[in-house]
Coordinates of C-alpha atoms in Angstrom, one line a residue:
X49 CA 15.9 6.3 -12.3
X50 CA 17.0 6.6 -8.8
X51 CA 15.0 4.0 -6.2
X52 CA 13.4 7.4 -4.5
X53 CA 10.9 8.6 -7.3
X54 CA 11.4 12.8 -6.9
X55 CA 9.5 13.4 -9.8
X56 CA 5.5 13.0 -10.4
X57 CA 6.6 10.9 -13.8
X58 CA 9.2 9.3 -11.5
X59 CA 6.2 8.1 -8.8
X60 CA 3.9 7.4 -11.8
X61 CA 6.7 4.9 -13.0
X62 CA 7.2 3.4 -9.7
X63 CA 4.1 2.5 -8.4
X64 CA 3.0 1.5 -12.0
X65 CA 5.9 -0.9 -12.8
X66 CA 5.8 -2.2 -8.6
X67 CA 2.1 -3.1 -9.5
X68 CA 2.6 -4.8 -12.7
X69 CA 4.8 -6.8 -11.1
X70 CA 3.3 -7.8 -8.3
X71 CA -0.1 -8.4 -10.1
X72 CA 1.9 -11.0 -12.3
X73 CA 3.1 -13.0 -8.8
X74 CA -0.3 -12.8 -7.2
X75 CA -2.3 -14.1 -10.6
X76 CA 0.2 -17.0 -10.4
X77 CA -0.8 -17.8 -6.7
X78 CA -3.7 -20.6 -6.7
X79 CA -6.7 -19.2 -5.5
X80 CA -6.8 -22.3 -3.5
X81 CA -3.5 -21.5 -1.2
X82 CA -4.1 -18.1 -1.1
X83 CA -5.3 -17.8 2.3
X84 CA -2.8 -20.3 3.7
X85 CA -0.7 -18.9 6.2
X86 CA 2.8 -18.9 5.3
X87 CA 4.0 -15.1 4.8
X88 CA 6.2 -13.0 7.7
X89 CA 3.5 -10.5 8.5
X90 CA 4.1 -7.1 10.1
X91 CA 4.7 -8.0 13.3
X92 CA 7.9 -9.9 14.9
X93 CA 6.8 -13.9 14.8
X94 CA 3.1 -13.4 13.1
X95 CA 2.5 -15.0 10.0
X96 CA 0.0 -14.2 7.0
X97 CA -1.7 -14.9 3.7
X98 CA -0.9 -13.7 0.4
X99 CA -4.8 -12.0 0.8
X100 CA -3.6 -10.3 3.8
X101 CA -1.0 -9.0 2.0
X102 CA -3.4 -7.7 -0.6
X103 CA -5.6 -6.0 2.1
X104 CA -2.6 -4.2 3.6
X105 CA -1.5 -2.6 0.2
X106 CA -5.4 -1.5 -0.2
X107 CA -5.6 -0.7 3.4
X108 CA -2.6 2.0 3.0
X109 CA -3.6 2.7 -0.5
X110 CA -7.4 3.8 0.9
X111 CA -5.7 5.4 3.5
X112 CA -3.4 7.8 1.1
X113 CA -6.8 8.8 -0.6
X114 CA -8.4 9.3 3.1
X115 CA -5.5 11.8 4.1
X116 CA -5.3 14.0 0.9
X117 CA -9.1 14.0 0.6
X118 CA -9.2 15.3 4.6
X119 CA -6.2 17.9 4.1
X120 CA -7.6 19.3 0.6
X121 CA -11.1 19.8 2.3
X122 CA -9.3 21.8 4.9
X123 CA -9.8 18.8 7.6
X124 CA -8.0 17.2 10.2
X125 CA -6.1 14.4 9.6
X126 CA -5.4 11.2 12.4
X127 CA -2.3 10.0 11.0
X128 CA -1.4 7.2 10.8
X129 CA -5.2 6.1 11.2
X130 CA -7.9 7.5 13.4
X131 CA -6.8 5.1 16.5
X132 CA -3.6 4.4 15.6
X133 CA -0.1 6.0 15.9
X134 CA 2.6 5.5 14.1
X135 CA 4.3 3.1 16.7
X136 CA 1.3 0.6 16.5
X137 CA 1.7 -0.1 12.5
X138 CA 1.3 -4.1 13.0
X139 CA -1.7 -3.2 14.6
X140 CA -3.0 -1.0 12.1
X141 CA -2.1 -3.9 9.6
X142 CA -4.1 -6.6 11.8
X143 CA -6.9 -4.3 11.4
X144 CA -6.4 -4.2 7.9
X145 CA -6.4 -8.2 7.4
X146 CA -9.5 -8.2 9.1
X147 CA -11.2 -6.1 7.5
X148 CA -10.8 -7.8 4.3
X149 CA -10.8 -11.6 5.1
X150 CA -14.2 -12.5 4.2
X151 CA -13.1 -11.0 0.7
X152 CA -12.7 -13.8 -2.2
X153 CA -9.3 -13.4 -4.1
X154 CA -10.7 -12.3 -7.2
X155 CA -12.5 -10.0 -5.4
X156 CA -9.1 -8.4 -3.3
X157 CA -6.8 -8.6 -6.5
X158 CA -9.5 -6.0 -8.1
X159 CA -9.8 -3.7 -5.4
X160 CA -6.1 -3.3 -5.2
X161 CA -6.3 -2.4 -8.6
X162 CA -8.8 -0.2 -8.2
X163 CA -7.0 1.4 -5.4
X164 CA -4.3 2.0 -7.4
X165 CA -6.1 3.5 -10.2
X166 CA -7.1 6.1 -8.2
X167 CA -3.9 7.2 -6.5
X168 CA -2.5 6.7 -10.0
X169 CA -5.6 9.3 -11.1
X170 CA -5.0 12.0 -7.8
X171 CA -1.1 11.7 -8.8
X172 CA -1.8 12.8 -12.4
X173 CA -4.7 15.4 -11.3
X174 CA -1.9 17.4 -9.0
X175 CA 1.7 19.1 -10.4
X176 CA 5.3 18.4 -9.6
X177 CA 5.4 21.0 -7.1
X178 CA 2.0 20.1 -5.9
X179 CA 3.8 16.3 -5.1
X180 CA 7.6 17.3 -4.3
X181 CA 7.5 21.2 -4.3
X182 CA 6.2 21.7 -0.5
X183 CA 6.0 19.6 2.7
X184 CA 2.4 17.9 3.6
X185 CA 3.3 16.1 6.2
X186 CA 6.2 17.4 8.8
X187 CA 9.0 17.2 6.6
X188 CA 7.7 14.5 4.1
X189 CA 6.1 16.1 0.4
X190 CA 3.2 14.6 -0.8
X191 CA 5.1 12.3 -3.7
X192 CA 7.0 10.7 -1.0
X193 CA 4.2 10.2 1.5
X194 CA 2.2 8.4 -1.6
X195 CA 5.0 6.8 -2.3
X196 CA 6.2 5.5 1.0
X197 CA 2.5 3.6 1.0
X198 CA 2.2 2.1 -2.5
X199 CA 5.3 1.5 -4.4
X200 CA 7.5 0.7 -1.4
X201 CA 5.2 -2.0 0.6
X202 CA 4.4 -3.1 -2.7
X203 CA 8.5 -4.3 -3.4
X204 CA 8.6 -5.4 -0.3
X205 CA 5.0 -7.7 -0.4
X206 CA 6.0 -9.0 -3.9
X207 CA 9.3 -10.4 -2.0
X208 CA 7.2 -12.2 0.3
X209 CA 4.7 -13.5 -2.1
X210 CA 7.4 -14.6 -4.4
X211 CA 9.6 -16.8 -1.4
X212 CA 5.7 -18.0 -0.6
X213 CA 5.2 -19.3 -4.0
X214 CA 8.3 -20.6 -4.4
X215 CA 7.7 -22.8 -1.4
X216 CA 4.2 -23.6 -2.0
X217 CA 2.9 -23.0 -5.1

C-alpha cells in the first residue's frame, strides 16, 4: 500500500491501523502524567499533553463530520473552522485543547474513538468515486481531505506520544 490511501479500502486501512496503534501508546500512558506538559505542540516553542493531543485528533475528526454534513445539506462551509483560516492552524488547535481540558482521560480516549467510528461509518456509507472520483474541496477529493485529518495527524501524534513515554512514562 502506498503511504497516500487512493482507495476507500485504502483510507479504511489507514486510519484503522493509525488508530490501533496509537490507542495501544495512549492506553500505556499513566492516567496520572497524562496532562503533564511535555509534547511539541502546534505551534513553534509551545508545549502540550498527551490529552491535548487527543482533543486535537477529535477536534479535526468533528470537524471532517461538520464539513461533509454542511456540503451534503447543500450548506456553506467555513473552512478550516468558522473563525479560522488556514494560516492560523496553531490557533485552531489551542482552541481545540481548550475545549477539551476539563475532559478526564478515560473520557477523551473514548470520544476519539467514537469520532473515529463515525468517519470510519461516513467512509463506508459513500463509494470510491464518491471519496477519490471528484474534487470537494479545490483540488483536494474527499478521501484525501478525510484523510489529511485522521490518519495523517494521527502518525504524527503517536510520534510524539511515543518520544513522551519514552521519557516519562
Amino acid at each position: 500500500m502506498s503511504s497516500v490511501p487512493k482507495t476507500k479500502t485504502e483510507l479504511e486501512l489507514a486510519i484503522q491501523t493509525a488508530f490501533s496503534k496509537l490507542m495501544a501508546d495512549y492506553r500505556d500512558i499513566p492516567e496520572s502524567i497524562c496532562r503533564e506538559k511535555g509534547l511539541e505542540g502546534n505551534i513553534k516553542g509551545t508545549v502540550i499533553s498527551v490529552c491535548d493531543t487527543a482533543a486535537y485528533l477529535i477536534g479535526w475528526g468533528q470537524l471532517v463530520l461538520k464539513w461533509h454534513t454542511l456540503k451534503s445539506q447543500g450548506q456553506q462551509v467555513d473552512f478550516p473552522e468558522t473563525g479560522y483560516n488556514w494560516n492560523e492552524l496553531g490557533l485552531l488547535a489551542e482552541h481545540f485543547h481548550l475545549k477539551y481540558q476539563d475532559w478526564g482521560y478515560d473520557k477523551l480516549l473514548a470520544e476519539l474513538e467514537s469520532t473515529t467510528d463515525k468517519i470510519l461509518a461516513l467512509i463506508s456509507s459513500l463509494d470510491n468515486h464518491e471519496l477519490y472520483g471528484t474534487h470537494w474541496y479545490k483540488q483536494w477529493t474527499l478521501g484525501r481531505m478525510i484523510q489529511f485529518n485522521t490518519s495523517s495527524p494521527m502518525k504524527n501524534v503517536r510520534t510524539k506520544v511515543r518520544r513522551f513515554k519514552r521519557e516519562f512514562a
